[in-house]
Short mmCIF file of C-alpha atoms and ligand atoms in Angstrom, two decimals:
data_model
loop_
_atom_site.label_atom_id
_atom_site.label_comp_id
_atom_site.label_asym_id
_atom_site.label_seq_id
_atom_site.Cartn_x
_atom_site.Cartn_y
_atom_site.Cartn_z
CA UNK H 30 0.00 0.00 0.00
CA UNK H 31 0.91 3.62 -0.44
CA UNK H 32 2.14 5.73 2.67
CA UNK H 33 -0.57 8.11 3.48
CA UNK H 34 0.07 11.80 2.31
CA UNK H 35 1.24 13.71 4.84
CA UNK H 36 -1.54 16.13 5.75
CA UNK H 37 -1.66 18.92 8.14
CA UNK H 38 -4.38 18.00 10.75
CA UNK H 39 -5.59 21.23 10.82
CA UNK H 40 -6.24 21.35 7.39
CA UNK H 41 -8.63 17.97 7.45
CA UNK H 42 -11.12 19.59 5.17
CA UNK H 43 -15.30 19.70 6.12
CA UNK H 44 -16.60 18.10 2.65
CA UNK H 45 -19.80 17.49 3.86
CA UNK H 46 -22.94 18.59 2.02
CA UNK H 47 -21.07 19.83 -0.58
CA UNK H 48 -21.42 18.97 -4.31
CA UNK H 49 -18.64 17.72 -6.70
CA UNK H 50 -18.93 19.20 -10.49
CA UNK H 51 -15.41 20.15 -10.90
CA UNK H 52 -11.92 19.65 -9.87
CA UNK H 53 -11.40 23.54 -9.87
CA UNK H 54 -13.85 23.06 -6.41
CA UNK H 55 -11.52 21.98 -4.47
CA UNK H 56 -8.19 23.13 -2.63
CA UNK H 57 -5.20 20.83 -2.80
CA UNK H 58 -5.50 19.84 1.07
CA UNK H 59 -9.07 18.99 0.34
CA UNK H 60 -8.39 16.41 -3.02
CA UNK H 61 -5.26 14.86 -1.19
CA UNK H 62 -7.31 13.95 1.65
CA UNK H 63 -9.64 12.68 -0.74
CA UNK H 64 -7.07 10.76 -1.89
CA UNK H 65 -5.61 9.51 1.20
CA UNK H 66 -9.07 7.96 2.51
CA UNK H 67 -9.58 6.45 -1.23
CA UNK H 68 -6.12 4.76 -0.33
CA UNK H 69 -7.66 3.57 3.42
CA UNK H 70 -11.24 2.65 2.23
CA UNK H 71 -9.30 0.40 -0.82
CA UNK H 72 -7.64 -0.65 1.70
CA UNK H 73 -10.20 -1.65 4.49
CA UNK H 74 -11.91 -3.30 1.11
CA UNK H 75 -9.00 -5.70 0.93
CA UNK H 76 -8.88 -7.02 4.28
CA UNK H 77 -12.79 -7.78 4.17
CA UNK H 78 -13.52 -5.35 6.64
CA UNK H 79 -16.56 -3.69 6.81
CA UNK H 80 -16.98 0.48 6.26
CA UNK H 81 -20.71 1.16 6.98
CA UNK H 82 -20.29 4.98 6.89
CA UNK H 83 -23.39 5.48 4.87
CA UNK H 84 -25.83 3.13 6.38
CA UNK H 85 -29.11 4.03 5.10
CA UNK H 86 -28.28 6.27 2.75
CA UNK H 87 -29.26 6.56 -0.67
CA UNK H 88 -27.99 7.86 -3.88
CA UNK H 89 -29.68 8.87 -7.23
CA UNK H 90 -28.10 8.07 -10.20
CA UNK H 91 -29.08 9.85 -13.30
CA UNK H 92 -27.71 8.82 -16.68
CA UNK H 93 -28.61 10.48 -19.80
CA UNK H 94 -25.43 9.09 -21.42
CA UNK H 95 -24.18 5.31 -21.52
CA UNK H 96 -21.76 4.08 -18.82
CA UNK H 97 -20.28 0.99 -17.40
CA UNK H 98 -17.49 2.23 -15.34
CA UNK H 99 -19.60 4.82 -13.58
CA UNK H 100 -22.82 3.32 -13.23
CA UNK H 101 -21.31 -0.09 -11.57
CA UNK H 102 -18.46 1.59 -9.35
CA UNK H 103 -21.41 3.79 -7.80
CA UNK H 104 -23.66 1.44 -7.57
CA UNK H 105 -20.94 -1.08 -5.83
CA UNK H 106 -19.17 1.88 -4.26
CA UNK H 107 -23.04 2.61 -2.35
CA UNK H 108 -23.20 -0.37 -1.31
CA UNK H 109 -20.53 -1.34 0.13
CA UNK H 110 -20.26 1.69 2.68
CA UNK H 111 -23.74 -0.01 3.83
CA UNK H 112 -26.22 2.31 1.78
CA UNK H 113 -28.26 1.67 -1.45
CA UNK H 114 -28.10 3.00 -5.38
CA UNK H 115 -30.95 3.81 -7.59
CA UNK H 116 -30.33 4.01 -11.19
CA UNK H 117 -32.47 6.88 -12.82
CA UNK H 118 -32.34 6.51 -16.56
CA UNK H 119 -33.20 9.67 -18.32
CA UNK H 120 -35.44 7.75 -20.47
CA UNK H 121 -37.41 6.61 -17.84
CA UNK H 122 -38.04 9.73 -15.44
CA UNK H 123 -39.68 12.74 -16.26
CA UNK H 124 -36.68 14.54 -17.17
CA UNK H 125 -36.73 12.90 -20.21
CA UNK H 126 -40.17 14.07 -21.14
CA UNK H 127 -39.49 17.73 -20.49
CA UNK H 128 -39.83 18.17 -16.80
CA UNK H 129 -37.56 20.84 -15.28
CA UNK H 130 -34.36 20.17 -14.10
CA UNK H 131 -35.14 22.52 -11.03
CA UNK H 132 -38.27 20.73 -10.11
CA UNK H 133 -36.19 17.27 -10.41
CA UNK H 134 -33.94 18.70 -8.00
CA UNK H 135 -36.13 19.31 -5.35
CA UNK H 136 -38.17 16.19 -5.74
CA UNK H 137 -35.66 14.26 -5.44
CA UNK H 138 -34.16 15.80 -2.87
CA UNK H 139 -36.76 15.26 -0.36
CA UNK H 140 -35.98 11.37 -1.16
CA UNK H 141 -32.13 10.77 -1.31
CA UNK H 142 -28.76 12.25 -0.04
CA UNK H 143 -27.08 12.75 -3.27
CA UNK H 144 -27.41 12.74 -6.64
CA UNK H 145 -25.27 11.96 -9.22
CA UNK H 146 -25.60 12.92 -12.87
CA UNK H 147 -23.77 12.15 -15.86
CA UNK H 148 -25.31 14.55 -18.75
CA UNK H 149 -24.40 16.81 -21.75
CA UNK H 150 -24.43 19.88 -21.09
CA UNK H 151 -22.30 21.32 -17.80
CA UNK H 152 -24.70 23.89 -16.74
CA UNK H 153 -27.41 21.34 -16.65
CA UNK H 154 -25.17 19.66 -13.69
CA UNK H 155 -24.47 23.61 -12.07
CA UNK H 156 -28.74 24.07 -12.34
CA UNK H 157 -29.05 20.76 -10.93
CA UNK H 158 -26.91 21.54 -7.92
CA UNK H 159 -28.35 25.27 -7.61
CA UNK H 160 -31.68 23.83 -6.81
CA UNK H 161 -30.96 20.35 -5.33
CA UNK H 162 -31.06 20.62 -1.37
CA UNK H 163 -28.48 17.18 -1.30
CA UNK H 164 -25.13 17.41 -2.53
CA UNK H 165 -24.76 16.72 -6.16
CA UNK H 166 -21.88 14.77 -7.81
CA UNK H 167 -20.91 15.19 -11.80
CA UNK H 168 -20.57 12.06 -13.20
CA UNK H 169 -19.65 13.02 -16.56
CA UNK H 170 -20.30 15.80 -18.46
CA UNK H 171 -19.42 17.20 -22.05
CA UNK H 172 -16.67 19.99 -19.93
CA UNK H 173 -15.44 17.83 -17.23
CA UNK H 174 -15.18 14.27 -15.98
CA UNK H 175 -13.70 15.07 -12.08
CA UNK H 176 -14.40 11.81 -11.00
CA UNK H 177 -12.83 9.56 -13.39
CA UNK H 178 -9.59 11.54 -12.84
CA UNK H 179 -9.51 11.79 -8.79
CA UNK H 180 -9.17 7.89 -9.62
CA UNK H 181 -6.88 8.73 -11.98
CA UNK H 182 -4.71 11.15 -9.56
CA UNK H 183 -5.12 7.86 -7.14
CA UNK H 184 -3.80 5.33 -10.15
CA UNK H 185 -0.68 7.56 -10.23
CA UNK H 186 -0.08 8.14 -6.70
CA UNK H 187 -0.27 4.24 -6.31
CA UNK H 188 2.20 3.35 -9.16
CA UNK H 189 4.36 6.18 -8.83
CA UNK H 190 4.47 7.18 -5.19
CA UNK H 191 4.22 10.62 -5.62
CA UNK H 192 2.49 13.20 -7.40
CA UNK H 193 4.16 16.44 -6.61
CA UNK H 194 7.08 16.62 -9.62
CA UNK H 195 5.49 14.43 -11.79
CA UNK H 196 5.01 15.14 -15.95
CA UNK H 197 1.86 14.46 -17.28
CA UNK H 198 0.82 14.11 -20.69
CA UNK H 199 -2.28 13.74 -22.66
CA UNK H 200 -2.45 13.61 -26.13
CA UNK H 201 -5.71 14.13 -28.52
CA UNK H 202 -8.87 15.58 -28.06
CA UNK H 203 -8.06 18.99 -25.67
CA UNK H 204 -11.71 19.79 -25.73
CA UNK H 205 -13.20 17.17 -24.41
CA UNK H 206 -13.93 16.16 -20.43
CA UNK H 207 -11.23 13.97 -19.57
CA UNK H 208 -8.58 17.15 -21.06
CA UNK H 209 -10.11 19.43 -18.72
CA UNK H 210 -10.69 17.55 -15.74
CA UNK H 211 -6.62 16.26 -15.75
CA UNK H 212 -6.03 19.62 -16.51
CA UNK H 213 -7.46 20.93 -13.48
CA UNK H 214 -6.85 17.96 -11.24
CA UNK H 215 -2.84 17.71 -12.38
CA UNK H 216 -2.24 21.59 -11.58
CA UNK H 217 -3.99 20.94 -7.51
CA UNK H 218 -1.13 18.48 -6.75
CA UNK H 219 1.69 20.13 -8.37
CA UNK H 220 2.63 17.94 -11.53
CA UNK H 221 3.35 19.91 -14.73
CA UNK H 222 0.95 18.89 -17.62
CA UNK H 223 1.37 19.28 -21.92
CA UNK H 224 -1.09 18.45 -23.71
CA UNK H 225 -1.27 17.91 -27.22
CA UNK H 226 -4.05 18.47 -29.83
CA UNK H 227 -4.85 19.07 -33.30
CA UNK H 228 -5.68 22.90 -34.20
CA UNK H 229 -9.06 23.34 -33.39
CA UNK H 230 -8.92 20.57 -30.96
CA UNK H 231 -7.49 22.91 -28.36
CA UNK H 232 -8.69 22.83 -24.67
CA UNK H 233 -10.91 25.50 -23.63
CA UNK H 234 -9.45 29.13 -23.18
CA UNK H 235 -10.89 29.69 -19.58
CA UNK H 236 -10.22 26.23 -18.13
CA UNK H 237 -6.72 26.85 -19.29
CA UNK H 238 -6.33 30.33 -18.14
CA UNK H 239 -7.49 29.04 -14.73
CA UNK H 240 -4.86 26.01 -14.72
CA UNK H 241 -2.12 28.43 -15.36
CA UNK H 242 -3.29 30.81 -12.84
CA UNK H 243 -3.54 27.77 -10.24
CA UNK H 244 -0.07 26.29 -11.17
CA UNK H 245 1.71 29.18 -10.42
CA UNK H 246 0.18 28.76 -6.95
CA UNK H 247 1.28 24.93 -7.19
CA UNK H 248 4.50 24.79 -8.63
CA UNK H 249 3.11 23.21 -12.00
CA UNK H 250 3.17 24.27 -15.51
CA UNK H 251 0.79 23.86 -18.00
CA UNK H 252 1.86 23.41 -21.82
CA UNK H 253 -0.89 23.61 -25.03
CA UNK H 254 0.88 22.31 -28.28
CA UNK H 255 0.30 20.93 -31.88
CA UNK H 256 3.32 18.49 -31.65
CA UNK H 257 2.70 14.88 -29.65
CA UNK H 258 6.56 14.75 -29.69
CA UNK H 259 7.27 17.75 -27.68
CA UNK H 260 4.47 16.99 -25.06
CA UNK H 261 5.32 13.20 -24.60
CA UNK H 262 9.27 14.02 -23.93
CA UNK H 263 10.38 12.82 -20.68
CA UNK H 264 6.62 11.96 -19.40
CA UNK H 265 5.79 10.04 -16.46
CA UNK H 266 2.41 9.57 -16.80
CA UNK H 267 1.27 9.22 -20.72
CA UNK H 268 -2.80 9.50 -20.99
CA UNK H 269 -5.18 9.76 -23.98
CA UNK H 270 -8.98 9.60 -24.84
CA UNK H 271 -11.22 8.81 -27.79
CA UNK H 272 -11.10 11.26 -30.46
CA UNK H 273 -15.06 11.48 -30.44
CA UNK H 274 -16.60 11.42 -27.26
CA UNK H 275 -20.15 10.54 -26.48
CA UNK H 276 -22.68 13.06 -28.47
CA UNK H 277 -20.21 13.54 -30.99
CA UNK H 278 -20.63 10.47 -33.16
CA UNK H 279 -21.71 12.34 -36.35
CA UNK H 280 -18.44 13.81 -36.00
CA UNK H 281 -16.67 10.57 -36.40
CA UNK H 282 -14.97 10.37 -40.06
CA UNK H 283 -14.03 14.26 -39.58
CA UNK H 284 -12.23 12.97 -36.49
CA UNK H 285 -10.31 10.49 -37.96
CA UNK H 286 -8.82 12.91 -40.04
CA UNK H 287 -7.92 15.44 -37.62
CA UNK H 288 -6.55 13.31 -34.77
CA UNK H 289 -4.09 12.00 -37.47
CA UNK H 290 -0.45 11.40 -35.97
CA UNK H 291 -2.09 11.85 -32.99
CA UNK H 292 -1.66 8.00 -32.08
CA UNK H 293 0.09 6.92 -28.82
CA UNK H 294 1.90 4.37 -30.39
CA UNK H 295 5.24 2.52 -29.60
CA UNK H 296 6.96 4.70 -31.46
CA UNK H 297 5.77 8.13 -29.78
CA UNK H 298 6.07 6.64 -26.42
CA UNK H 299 9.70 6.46 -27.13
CA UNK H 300 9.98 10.19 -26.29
CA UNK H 301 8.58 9.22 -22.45
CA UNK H 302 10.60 8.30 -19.60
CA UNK H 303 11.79 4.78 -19.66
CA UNK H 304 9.35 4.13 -16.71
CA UNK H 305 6.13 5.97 -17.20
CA UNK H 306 2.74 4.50 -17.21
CA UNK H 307 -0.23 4.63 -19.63
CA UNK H 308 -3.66 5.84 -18.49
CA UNK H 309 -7.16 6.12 -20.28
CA UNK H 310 -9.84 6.36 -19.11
CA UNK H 311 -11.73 3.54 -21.00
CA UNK H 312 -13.91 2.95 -23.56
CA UNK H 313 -11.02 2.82 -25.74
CA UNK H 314 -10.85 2.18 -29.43
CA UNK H 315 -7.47 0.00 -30.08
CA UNK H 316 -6.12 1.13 -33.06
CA UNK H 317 -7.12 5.05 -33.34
CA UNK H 318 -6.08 6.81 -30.24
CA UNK H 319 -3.86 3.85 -28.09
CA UNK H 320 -2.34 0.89 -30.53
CA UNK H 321 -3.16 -2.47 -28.73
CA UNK H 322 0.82 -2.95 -27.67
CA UNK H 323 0.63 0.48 -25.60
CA UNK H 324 -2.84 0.12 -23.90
CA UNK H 325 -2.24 -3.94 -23.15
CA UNK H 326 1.66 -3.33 -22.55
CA UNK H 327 3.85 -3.55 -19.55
CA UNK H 328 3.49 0.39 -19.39
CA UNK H 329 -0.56 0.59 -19.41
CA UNK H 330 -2.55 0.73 -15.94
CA UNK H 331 -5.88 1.32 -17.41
CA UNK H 332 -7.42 -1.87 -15.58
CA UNK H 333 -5.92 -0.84 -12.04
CA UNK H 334 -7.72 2.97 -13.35
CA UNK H 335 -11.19 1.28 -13.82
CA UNK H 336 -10.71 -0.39 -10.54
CA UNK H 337 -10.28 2.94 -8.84
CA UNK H 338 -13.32 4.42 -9.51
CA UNK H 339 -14.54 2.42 -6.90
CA UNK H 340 -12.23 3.81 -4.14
CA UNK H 341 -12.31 7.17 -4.85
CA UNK H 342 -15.88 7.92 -5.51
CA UNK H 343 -16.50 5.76 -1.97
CA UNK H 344 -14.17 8.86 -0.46
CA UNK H 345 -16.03 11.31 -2.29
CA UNK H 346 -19.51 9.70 -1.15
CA UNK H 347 -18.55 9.23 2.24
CA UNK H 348 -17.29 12.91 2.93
CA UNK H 349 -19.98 14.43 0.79
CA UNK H 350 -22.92 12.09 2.35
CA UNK H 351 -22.38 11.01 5.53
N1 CP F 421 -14.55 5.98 -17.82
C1 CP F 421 -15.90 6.03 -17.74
O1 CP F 421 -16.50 6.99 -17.26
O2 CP F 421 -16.49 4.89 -18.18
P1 CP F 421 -18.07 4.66 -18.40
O3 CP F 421 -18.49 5.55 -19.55
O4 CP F 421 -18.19 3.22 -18.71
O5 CP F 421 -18.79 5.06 -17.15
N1 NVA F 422 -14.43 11.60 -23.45
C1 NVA F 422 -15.21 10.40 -23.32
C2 NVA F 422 -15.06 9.83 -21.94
C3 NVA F 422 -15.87 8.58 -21.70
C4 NVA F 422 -15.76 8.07 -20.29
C5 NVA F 422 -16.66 10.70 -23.61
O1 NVA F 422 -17.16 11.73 -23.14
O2 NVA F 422 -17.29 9.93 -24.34
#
């Protein structure tokens, strides 16, 4: 197991009641504790003992996008800290006939303790939130995916030690969720990030600003190019995404083209320190963004990623919920 990060007990953040839509939420203190009771919970899982901390309590889950990661690790995560999961498919509530996204809120807030969401459009998360009386958690949006890369941040931590100093790279789509959230996640715990997209792929100008701003707090920099080669040199973590996320599927064949040379490949990975690891955050398509010798290498910790969704949404449950 990893040592615990040192944390000043003074700093022990008060999490409760509060919701969890982006990365850019939270202060550093508040994600490595996160981090550091992901690392005790996984480990309490382990040894078979039991973690009740939500007995009783429930959690909505409301999916108007696909998901197997998400939906199961909540679902698990819920109950095995001794409370229960209800999966709320857009297609069956009343959301998906038109009814408000306020008045949702407040229904179902006089029935659960949180709600999680995964959804299009950002905002619809922030309304969500605004009028929900129960914390609310973003489980996926078009702008940010924060809690696929706290497990992510934990995947790291685990195989590197560390993730204060660290270089992290992503290469492909800079617009899209899982760009953002690392983005914002990376710069909280000091490692430098480059990321590396097509023109027109770039990630967006405020989240960016806002990384850069928060680095120079940190200690990290942030680094927006055109040129895989420059971003991957000398990496220690190497991460990538599909090149058309969900809702974007019309977009496919246009894709393609753009994300050419784009590829984390053998040969790119070259460029990356002899001992980095490979993260995605799954569904991946072998063969456009990852070649099938990177993602089921010796380098690749994609499976030990997917397991941590479990641990680190149970830290962000318990804190949030109990
Ligand atoms: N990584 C991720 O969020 O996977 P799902 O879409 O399967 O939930
Ligand atoms: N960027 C991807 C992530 C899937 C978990 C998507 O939004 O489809």
């Amino acid at each position: 197991m990893v040592e615990a990060i040192k944390l000043n007990e003074k700093n022990n953040p008060q999490l409760k009641g509060k919701d969890f839509l982006q990365l850019s939420d939270f202060t550093t203190d508040e994600i490595l504790y996160l981090l550091n009771d992901a690392l005790e919970l996984k480990e309490m899982q382990k040894q078979g003992q039991p973690h009740p901390f939500l007995s009783g309590k429930v959690l909505g889950m409301i999916f108007e996008k696909s998901s197997t990661r998400t939906r199961v690790s909540f679902e698990v995560g819920m109950l095995q800290l001794g409370g229960h999961a209800i999966f709320l498919s857009s297609k069956d509530i009343q959301l998906g006939r038109g009814e408000s996204i306020s008045d949702t809120a407040k229904v179902l807030s006089r029935y659960v303790d949180g709600i999680m969401i995964r959804t299009f459009s950002h905002d619809s998360v922030k309304e969500l939130a605004e009028h929900a009386t129960v914390p609310v958690i973003n489980g996926l949006t078009d702008l940010q995916h924060p809690t696929q890369v706290l497990a992510d941040l934990l995947t790291i931590l685990e195989h590197k030690g560390k993730l204060e100093g660290l270089k992290l790279c992503y290469i492909g789509d800079g617009n899209n969720n899982m760009a953002h959230s690392l983005m914002e996640g990376a710069v909280k715990v000091g490692m430098d990030v480059s990321i590396a997209s097509p023109p027109g792929y770039l990630p967006d100008g405020k989240i960016t600003e806002a990384a850069i701003k928060e680095g120079l707090q940190t200690g990290s920099s942030v680094v927006i190019t055109n040129n895989p080669l420059e971003a991957i040199k000398d990496a220690d973590v190497v991460v990538t995404d599909v090149w058309t996320s969900m809702g974007q599927e019309e977009e496919t064949e246009k894709r393609l083209k753009a994300f050419e040379g784009f590829q984390v490949n053998e040969e790119l990975c070259k460029q990356a320190k002899a001992d980095y690891i490979f993260l995605h955050c799954l569904p991946a398509h072998r063969d456009e963004e990852v070649t099938g010798d990177i993602i089921d290498g010796t380098h690749s910790v994609v499976f030990d990623e997917a397991e941590n969704r479990l641990h680190a949404q149970k830290a962000i449950l318990k804190h949030l919920l109990a």
